[in-house]
Short mmCIF file of C-alpha atoms in Angstrom, two decimals:
data_model
loop_
_atom_site.label_atom_id
_atom_site.label_comp_id
_atom_site.label_asym_id
_atom_site.label_seq_id
_atom_site.Cartn_x
_atom_site.Cartn_y
_atom_site.Cartn_z
CA LEU C 1 4.24 17.55 12.29
CA ASN C 2 1.36 15.40 13.38
CA PRO C 3 1.20 13.23 9.92
CA GLN C 4 -2.44 11.89 11.34
CA ARG C 5 -4.13 15.62 10.22
CA TYR C 6 -2.24 16.14 7.68
CA ILE C 7 -3.02 12.58 5.59
CA VAL C 8 -6.73 13.71 7.22
CA PHE C 9 -6.23 17.41 5.56
CA ILE C 10 -6.23 15.49 2.33
CA MET C 11 -9.72 13.64 2.26
CA LYS C 12 -10.98 16.35 3.00
CA THR C 13 -9.87 18.32 0.87
CA ARG C 14 -9.71 16.77 -2.28
CA GLY C 15 -11.17 13.80 -1.66
CA ILE C 16 -9.98 10.03 -1.20
CA TYR C 17 -8.14 9.94 -4.61
CA LEU C 18 -4.87 7.24 -4.72
CA THR C 19 -4.11 8.16 -8.35
CA LYS C 20 -4.83 11.47 -10.67
CA GLN C 21 -5.24 9.74 -14.20
CA GLY C 22 -1.50 10.31 -16.20
CA LEU C 23 -0.16 11.13 -12.94
CA SER C 24 2.19 8.25 -11.76
CA VAL C 25 4.40 9.16 -8.71
CA MET C 26 8.00 8.84 -10.77
CA ASN C 27 6.16 11.03 -13.37
CA ILE C 28 5.15 13.61 -10.19
CA LEU C 29 9.14 13.37 -9.17
CA ARG C 30 10.53 14.33 -12.63
CA ARG C 31 7.27 17.76 -12.86
CA LYS C 32 8.57 18.25 -10.02
CA ARG C 33 11.63 17.85 -10.59
CA CYS C 34 12.97 16.62 -7.29
CA ALA C 35 16.37 15.83 -5.72
CA MET C 36 14.88 13.14 -3.91
CA ASN C 37 16.74 10.36 -3.72
CA TYR C 38 15.19 6.77 -4.21
CA GLN C 39 15.63 3.90 -4.79
CA GLU C 40 14.32 0.48 -6.17
CA LEU C 41 13.85 -2.73 -4.37
CA GLU C 42 13.52 -5.96 -5.41
CA LEU C 43 13.48 -9.04 -2.95
CA THR C 44 12.47 -11.66 -1.57
CA MET C 45 10.53 -13.61 0.75
CA ARG C 46 10.53 -17.80 0.73
CA GLY C 47 11.32 -17.01 -2.96
CA PHE C 48 8.34 -14.53 -3.41
CA ARG C 49 9.81 -11.34 -5.65
CA TYR C 50 8.32 -8.46 -4.30
CA TYR C 51 9.88 -4.97 -4.66
CA CYS C 52 9.91 -1.37 -3.24
CA ARG C 53 10.83 2.27 -3.61
CA VAL C 54 11.88 4.25 -1.49
CA LEU C 55 11.87 7.78 -1.85
CA ARG C 56 13.97 9.73 0.35
CA SER C 57 13.55 13.58 1.65
CA GLU C 58 16.29 15.53 3.87
CA ASN C 59 13.76 17.47 5.64
CA GLU C 60 12.77 14.21 8.49
CA SER C 61 10.07 15.46 9.80
CA CYS C 62 8.08 12.54 11.11
CA HIS C 63 8.43 8.60 10.56
CA PRO C 64 8.73 7.61 7.44
CA ILE C 65 5.19 6.69 6.25
CA LEU C 66 4.60 3.09 4.81
CA PHE C 67 1.96 2.68 1.99
CA LEU C 68 0.11 -0.27 1.60
CA SER C 69 -1.97 -0.86 -1.43
CA GLY C 70 -5.73 -1.46 -1.69
CA ALA C 71 -6.59 -4.30 -4.77
CA PHE C 72 -5.68 -3.29 -8.00
CA GLN C 73 -4.12 -1.00 -7.16
CA THR C 74 0.28 -0.62 -7.15
CA MET C 75 2.83 1.30 -5.62
CA ASP C 76 2.36 3.16 -8.56
CA SER C 77 -0.59 4.03 -7.31
CA TRP C 78 -0.61 6.47 -4.25
CA GLY C 79 0.81 9.34 -6.74
CA LYS C 80 -0.94 12.19 -4.71
CA PHE C 81 0.36 11.54 -1.58
CA VAL C 82 3.74 11.53 -3.04
CA GLU C 83 3.25 14.77 -4.05
CA TYR C 84 1.96 15.52 -1.61
CA PHE C 85 4.85 13.59 1.32
CA HIS C 86 8.07 13.61 -0.37
CA ASP C 87 9.28 17.28 0.83
CA LYS C 88 7.74 16.17 5.01
CA THR C 89 9.31 12.85 5.06
CA THR C 90 10.89 8.73 3.67
CA LEU C 91 8.03 7.39 1.54
CA ILE C 92 7.71 3.64 1.58
CA LEU C 93 5.28 2.09 -1.16
CA VAL C 94 5.61 -1.59 -1.30
CA ASP C 95 4.69 -4.49 -3.91
CA LEU C 96 3.43 -6.97 -2.08
CA PRO C 97 3.84 -10.57 -3.74
CA GLY C 98 -0.12 -10.44 -5.06
CA VAL C 99 0.04 -6.77 -6.57
CA GLY C 100 1.49 -4.49 -9.21
CA LYS C 101 4.73 -6.86 -10.88
CA SER C 102 4.90 -9.49 -7.80
CA ASP C 103 5.04 -12.28 -8.29
CA ILE C 104 2.25 -13.81 -7.35
CA LEU C 105 1.13 -15.07 -4.14
CA PRO C 106 -1.15 -18.31 -3.70
CA PRO C 107 -4.26 -18.59 -1.60
CA ASP C 108 -2.68 -20.92 1.45
CA TYR C 109 -0.26 -17.99 1.98
CA GLY C 110 -1.97 -15.34 4.66
CA LEU C 111 -1.89 -12.08 6.00
CA ASP C 112 0.88 -13.52 8.20
CA PHE C 113 3.11 -13.91 5.69
CA LEU C 114 2.71 -10.89 4.32
CA THR C 115 3.40 -8.98 7.17
CA GLU C 116 7.07 -11.44 7.44
CA CYS C 117 7.29 -9.75 4.01
CA ILE C 118 6.72 -5.73 5.24
CA GLU C 119 8.81 -6.52 7.99
CA ASN C 120 11.75 -7.42 5.38
CA VAL C 121 11.77 -4.41 3.62
CA LEU C 122 11.93 -1.74 7.04
CA ILE C 123 15.15 -4.13 7.81
CA GLN C 124 16.66 -4.45 3.86
CA VAL C 125 16.41 -0.42 3.57
CA SER C 126 17.65 0.19 7.40
CA ILE C 127 14.35 2.41 8.07
CA PRO C 128 13.62 1.39 11.97
CA LYS C 129 9.62 3.01 12.83
CA VAL C 130 7.13 3.85 10.46
CA ASN C 131 3.77 5.84 9.96
CA VAL C 132 1.86 2.98 7.68
CA PHE C 133 -0.93 4.35 5.40
CA SER C 134 -2.95 1.47 4.73
CA ALA C 135 -5.87 1.60 2.44
CA SER C 136 -8.41 -1.05 1.47
CA TYR C 137 -7.88 -4.50 1.05
CA GLY C 138 -3.86 -3.11 2.35
CA SER C 139 -5.80 -2.69 5.63
CA PRO C 140 -5.94 -5.40 6.94
CA ILE C 141 -2.28 -6.40 6.39
CA GLY C 142 -1.12 -2.58 7.94
CA TYR C 143 -3.33 -3.73 10.40
CA GLU C 144 -1.36 -7.63 10.61
CA PHE C 145 1.54 -5.05 10.98
CA SER C 146 1.15 -3.20 13.86
CA LYS C 147 0.11 -5.94 16.40
CA HIS C 148 2.87 -8.74 15.27
CA TYR C 149 5.58 -5.30 15.28
CA PRO C 150 4.52 -3.21 17.32
CA HIS C 151 7.51 -1.54 18.15
CA ARG C 152 7.87 -0.47 13.97
CA VAL C 153 4.85 1.20 14.20
CA SER C 154 4.52 4.85 14.86
CA HIS C 155 1.00 5.56 13.66
CA LEU C 156 -1.91 3.39 12.10
CA LEU C 157 -4.28 4.84 9.95
CA LEU C 158 -6.66 2.15 7.86
CA ALA C 159 -8.66 3.05 4.35
CA GLY C 160 -11.02 2.09 2.92
CA ILE C 161 -12.09 -0.23 5.13
CA MET C 162 -15.70 -2.09 5.11
CA ARG C 163 -16.99 -3.61 8.38
CA GLU C 164 -19.11 -6.40 6.99
CA ILE C 165 -19.96 -6.65 3.29
CA PRO C 166 -22.88 -4.66 2.08
CA LYS C 167 -26.90 -6.94 1.84
CA GLU C 168 -27.63 -5.78 -1.90
CA SER C 169 -23.85 -6.52 -3.08
CA VAL C 170 -23.67 -10.28 -1.33
CA ALA C 171 -24.56 -12.39 -3.73
CA SER C 172 -21.82 -10.79 -5.87
CA VAL C 173 -19.07 -11.84 -3.70
CA TYR C 174 -20.40 -15.23 -3.04
CA ALA C 175 -20.04 -15.45 -7.19
CA THR C 176 -16.81 -13.50 -7.56
CA ILE C 177 -15.26 -17.34 -5.12
CA THR C 178 -18.15 -19.83 -6.18
CA PHE C 179 -15.92 -18.35 -10.37
CA LEU C 180 -12.38 -18.19 -8.72
CA GLN C 181 -12.83 -21.36 -7.29
CA GLN C 182 -14.99 -22.88 -10.75
CA LYS C 183 -10.97 -21.61 -12.58
CA LYS C 184 -13.80 -19.20 -14.95
CA ILE C 185 -11.71 -16.32 -14.65
CA SER C 186 -14.00 -14.55 -17.68
CA GLU C 187 -17.03 -14.62 -15.59
CA PHE C 188 -14.89 -13.28 -12.74
CA THR C 189 -13.78 -10.79 -14.39
CA ASP C 190 -17.16 -9.25 -15.52
CA GLU C 191 -18.69 -10.02 -12.37
CA VAL C 192 -15.40 -7.59 -10.59
CA ILE C 193 -15.94 -5.02 -13.35
CA ASN C 194 -19.94 -4.70 -13.80
#
């Protein structure tokens, strides 16, 4: 079983959908009446709480898959992928600090801190090596994790990343940064959404 082949297959046949309206990871498991063993953990790193969900499969045809969410996504955003992979291997879903119900992360904590959080997840759930699938904001985190802990990564897939900000979006991106620096949350939200 080549996990990359299956991921590419999903992207080509269904498009890249991280969620289906109203279809969370837990709803998929209930709907399919999965016998999959899952556990939810609350973890801490340097005083910051964060969460992970491990969906253990009886079929270990490849290394477990670790999903790293993008901006404005949570571990429940991976519903379509859980639906597809739940019977193929163990799945690890993470809300790192700053994501989902995890503690807010101050801006002075960077990617190194988040990679330590991932390493802590793997230690706590006793999984030595994973296939990393990261999307959007999760991609630089997954990339850094693979650089810092290469012995932990079997395969790395980075989805939904940009090499540079498109020219037509530069002014908007700088505006959002300025609004955040000035603590103008309403204006920031309007700029991001509109």
